[in-house]
Every structure is written in C-alpha cells, then in structure tokens.
mmCIF file of C-alpha atoms in Angstrom:
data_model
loop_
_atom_site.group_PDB
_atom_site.id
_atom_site.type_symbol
_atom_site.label_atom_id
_atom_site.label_comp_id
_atom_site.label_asym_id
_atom_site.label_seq_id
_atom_site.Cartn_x
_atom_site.Cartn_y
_atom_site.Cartn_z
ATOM 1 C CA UNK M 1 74.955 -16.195 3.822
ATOM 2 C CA UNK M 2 74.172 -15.710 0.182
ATOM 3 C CA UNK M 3 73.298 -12.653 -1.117
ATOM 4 C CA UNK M 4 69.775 -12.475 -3.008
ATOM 5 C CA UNK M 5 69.775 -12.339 -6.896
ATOM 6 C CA UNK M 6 67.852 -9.891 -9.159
ATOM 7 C CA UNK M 7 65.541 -12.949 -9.199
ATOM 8 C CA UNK M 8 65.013 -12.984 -5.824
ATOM 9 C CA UNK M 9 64.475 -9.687 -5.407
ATOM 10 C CA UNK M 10 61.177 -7.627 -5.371
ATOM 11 C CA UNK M 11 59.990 -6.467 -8.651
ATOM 12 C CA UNK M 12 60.610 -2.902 -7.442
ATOM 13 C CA UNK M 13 64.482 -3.870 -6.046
ATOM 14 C CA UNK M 14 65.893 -3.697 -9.950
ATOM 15 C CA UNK M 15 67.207 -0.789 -11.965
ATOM 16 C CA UNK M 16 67.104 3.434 -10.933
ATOM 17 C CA UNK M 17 64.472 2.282 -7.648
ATOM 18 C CA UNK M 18 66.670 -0.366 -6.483
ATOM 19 C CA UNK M 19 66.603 -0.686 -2.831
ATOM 20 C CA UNK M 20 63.134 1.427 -2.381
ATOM 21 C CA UNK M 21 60.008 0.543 -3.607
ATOM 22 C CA UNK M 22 57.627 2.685 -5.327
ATOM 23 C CA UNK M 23 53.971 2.834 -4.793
ATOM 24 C CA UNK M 24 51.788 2.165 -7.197
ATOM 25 C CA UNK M 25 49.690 5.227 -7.830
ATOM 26 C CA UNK M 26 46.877 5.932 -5.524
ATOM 27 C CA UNK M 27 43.790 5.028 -7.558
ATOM 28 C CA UNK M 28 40.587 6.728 -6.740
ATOM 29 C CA UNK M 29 38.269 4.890 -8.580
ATOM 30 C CA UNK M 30 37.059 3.053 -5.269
ATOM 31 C CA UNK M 31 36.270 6.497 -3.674
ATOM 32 C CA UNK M 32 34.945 7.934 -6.527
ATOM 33 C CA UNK M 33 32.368 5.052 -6.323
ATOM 34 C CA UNK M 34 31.926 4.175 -3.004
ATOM 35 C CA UNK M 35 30.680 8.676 -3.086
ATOM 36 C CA UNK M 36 28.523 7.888 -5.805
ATOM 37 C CA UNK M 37 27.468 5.075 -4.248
ATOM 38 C CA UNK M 38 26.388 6.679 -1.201
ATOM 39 C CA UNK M 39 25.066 9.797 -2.847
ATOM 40 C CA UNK M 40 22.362 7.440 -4.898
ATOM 41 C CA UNK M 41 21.678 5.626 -1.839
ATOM 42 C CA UNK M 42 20.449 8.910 0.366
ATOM 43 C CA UNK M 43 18.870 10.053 -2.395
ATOM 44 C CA UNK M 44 16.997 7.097 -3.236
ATOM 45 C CA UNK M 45 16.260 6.488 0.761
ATOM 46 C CA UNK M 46 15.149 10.633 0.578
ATOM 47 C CA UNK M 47 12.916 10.128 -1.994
ATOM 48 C CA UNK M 48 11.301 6.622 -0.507
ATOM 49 C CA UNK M 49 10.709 8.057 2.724
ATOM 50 C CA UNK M 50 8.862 11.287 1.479
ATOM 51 C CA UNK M 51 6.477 8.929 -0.820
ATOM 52 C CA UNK M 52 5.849 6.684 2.033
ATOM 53 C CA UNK M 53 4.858 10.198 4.228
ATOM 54 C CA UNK M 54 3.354 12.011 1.496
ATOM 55 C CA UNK M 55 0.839 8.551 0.755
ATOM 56 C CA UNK M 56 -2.299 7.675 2.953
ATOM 57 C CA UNK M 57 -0.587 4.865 5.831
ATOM 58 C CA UNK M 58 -1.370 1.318 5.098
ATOM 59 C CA UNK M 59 -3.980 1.548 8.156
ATOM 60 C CA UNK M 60 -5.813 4.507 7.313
ATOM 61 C CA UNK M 61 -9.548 4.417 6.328
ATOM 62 C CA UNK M 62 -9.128 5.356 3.346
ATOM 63 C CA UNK M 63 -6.052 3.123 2.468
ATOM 64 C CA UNK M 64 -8.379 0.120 4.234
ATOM 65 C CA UNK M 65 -11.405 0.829 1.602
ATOM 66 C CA UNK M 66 -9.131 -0.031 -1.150
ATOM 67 C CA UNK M 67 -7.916 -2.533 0.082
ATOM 68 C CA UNK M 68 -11.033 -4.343 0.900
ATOM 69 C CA UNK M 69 -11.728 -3.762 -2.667
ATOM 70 C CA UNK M 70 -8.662 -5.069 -3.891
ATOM 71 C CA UNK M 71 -8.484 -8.001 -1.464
ATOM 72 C CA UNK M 72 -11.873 -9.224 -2.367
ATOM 73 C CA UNK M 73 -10.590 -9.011 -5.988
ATOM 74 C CA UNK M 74 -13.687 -6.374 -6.600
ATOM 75 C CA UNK M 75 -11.762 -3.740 -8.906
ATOM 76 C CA UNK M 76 -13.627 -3.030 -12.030
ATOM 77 C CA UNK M 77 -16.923 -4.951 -10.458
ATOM 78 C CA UNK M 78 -20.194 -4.133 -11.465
ATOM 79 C CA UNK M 79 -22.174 -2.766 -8.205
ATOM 80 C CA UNK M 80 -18.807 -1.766 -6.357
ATOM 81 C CA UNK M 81 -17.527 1.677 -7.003
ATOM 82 C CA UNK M 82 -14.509 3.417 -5.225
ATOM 83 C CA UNK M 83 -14.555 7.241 -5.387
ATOM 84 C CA UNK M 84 -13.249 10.510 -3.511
ATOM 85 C CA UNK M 85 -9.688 9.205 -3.839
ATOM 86 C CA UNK M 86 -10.273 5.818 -1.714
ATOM 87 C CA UNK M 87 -12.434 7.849 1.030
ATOM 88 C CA UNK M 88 -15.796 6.242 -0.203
ATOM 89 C CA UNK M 89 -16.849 3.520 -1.716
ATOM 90 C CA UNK M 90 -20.826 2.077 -3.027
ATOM 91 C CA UNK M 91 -21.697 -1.298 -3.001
ATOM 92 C CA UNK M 92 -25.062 -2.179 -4.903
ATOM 93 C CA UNK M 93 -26.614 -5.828 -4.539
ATOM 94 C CA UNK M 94 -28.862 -6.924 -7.638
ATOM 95 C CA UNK M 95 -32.113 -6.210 -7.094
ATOM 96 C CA UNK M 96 -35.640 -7.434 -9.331
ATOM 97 C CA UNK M 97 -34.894 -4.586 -11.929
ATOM 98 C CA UNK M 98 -31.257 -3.867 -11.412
ATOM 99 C CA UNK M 99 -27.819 -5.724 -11.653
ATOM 100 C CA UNK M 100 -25.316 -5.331 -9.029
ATOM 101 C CA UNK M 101 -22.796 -7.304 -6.977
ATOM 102 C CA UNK M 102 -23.662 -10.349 -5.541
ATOM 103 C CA UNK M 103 -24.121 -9.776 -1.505
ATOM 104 C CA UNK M 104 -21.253 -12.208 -0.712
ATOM 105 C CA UNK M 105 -19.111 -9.497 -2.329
ATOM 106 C CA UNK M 106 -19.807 -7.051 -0.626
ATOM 107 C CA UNK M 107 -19.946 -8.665 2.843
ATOM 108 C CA UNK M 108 -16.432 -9.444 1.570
ATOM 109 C CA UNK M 109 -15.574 -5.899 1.467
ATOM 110 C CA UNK M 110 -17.422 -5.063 4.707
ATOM 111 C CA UNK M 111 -16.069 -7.533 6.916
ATOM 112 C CA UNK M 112 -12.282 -6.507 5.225
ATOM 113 C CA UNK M 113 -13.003 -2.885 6.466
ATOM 114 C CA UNK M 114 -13.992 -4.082 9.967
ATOM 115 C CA UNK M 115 -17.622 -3.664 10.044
ATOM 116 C CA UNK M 116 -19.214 -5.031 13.210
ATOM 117 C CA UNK M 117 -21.694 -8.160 13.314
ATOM 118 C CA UNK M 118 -24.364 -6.153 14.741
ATOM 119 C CA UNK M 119 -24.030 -3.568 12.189
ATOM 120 C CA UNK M 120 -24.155 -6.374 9.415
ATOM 121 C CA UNK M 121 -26.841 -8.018 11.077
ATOM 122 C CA UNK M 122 -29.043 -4.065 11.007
ATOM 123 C CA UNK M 123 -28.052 -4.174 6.973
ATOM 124 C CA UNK M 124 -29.084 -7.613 6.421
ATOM 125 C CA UNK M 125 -32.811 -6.937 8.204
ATOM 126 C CA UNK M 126 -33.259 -4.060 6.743
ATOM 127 C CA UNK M 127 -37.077 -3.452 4.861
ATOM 128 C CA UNK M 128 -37.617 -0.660 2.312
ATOM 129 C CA UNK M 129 -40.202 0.568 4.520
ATOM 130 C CA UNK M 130 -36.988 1.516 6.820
ATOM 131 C CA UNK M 131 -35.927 3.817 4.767
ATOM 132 C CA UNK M 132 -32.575 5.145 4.873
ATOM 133 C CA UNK M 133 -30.270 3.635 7.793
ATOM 134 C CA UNK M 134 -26.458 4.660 8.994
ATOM 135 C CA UNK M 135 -23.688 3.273 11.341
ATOM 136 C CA UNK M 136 -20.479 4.253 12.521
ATOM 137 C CA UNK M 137 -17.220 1.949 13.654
ATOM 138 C CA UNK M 138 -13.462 2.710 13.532
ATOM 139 C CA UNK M 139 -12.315 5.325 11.522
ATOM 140 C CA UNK M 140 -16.055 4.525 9.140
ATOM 141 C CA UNK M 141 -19.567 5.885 8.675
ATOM 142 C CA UNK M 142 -21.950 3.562 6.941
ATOM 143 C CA UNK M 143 -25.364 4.700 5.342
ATOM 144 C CA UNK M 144 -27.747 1.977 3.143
ATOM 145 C CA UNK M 145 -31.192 1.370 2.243
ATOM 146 C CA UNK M 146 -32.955 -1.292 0.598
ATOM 147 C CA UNK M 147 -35.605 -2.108 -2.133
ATOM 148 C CA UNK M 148 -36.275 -5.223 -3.258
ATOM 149 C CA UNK M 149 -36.674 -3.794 -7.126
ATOM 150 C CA UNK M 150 -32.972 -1.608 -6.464
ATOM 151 C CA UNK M 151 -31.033 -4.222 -4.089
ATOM 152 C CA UNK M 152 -29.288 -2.979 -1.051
ATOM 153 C CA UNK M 153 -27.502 -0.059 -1.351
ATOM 154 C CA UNK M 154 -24.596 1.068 0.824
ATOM 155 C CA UNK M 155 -22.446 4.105 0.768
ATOM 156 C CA UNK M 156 -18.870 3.400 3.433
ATOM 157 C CA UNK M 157 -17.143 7.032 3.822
ATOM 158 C CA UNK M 158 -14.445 7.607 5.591
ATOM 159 C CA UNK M 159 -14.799 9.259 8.929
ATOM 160 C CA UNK M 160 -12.056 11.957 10.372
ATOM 161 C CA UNK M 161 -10.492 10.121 13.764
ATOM 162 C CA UNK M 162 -10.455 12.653 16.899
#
C-alpha cells in the first residue's frame, strides 16, 4: 500500500496541523441575520395585524359605503358625497333647477350596499307630496325625499348592529 503524498493529503494534513484538521472559524453572520431577519418579520406581522384591527372590517357598514362609492367609480362625483368618516353618504339626482348624479349612479351605489328591491322600488315612486320617507336593511338606515325642481335626495347612514 502506498502511502499518500502532501498532494494527496487534505489541505489541513500539511505543516504544524498535520494529522488534525482545524475548523474554520465559526461565522455568525448567518445567525446574526437569520435574528434580524426574524425580528423585522414579527415586527412587521405586529404592526399589520394591529392596522388590520384598529381599521373598520372589509364588511362593515361603513367600510361597505365606501366601497359602493369606490366600486361605482363615484369618488369626487357631483351629487354623491361621503361624510362622517364612511358612516354616511348623500346621493342627489338632477332635478329641473339643480345638477346632481345621474340616477343610474346612484342605484349603482344602492344596490352595492345591499339595498332591497322593495325599498328601491318605495324610492323610485316616491311624489314630493310624500314628503320625507326612510328604510332600514342590514347594518343601514335610508331616509330620501323627492322634488321634481331638487331631484331625489337620499341620505344612507350607517346603523349600529345589535
């Protein structure tokens, strides 16, 4: 059997360490940032979970009116206004002496908040002689009335659920 050469050998089988290697230094870069790594993660997950608990939940009432406004691409719309921090909103039609939304817009935005057929179907009926008319559904109070000179004119408000 032949005995192995220097050039055989290990890199760490040569010279004062012959015979027993030496480790390499331990090198603690990969803790350092897998640590730092982890720290930004909790804190980042922290700080996304108490926005998402601290903001209104994606099916609240008030969440839903601006949405409806958004989805029916109504921000900045003459006629539609949202106010009390997305808990109301005011939808004006045109009427003979006053500009406003069109009414297809704002049956957009009611039938995006959930607002019954029947309830609709009350709004759409309604005379000025009526005078001032209200309806409740899920989580929303409606109130409108109608002229032809001002349009119809309908305040949604959120409602507290029991």
């Amino acid at each position: 059997m032949q005995e192995p050469t220097a050039t055989d050998a290990e890199p760490w089988a040569t010279g004062a360490h012959a015979g027993s290697p030496v480790k390499a230094p331990k090198d603690n870069r990969a803790w350092l940032m897998a640590a730092g790594g982890l720290a930004v993660g909790l804190a980042l997950g922290w700080g996304i979970g108490f926005s998402a608990s601290s903001a209104p939940a994606a099916d609240s009432p008030s969440a839903g009116i601006t949405h409806a406004v958004q989805a029916c691409e109504l921000v900045d719309t003459l006629g539609v206004t949202v106010m009390d921090g997305g808990n109301s909103v005011t939808l004006e039609t045109a009427g003979n002496d006053t500009m406003g939304a069109p009414y297809a817009d704002v049956v957009c935005v009611l039938d995006t908040l959930g607002m019954p057929e029947s309830v609709k179907s009350r709004m759409a009926s309604t005379r000025s002689l009526d005078g001032m008319q209200d309806a409740t559904w899920s989580g929303y109070a409606a109130s409108w009335h109608y002229h032809p000179d001002n349009g119809l004119n309908i305040i949604v408000e959120t409602q507290e659920q029991p």
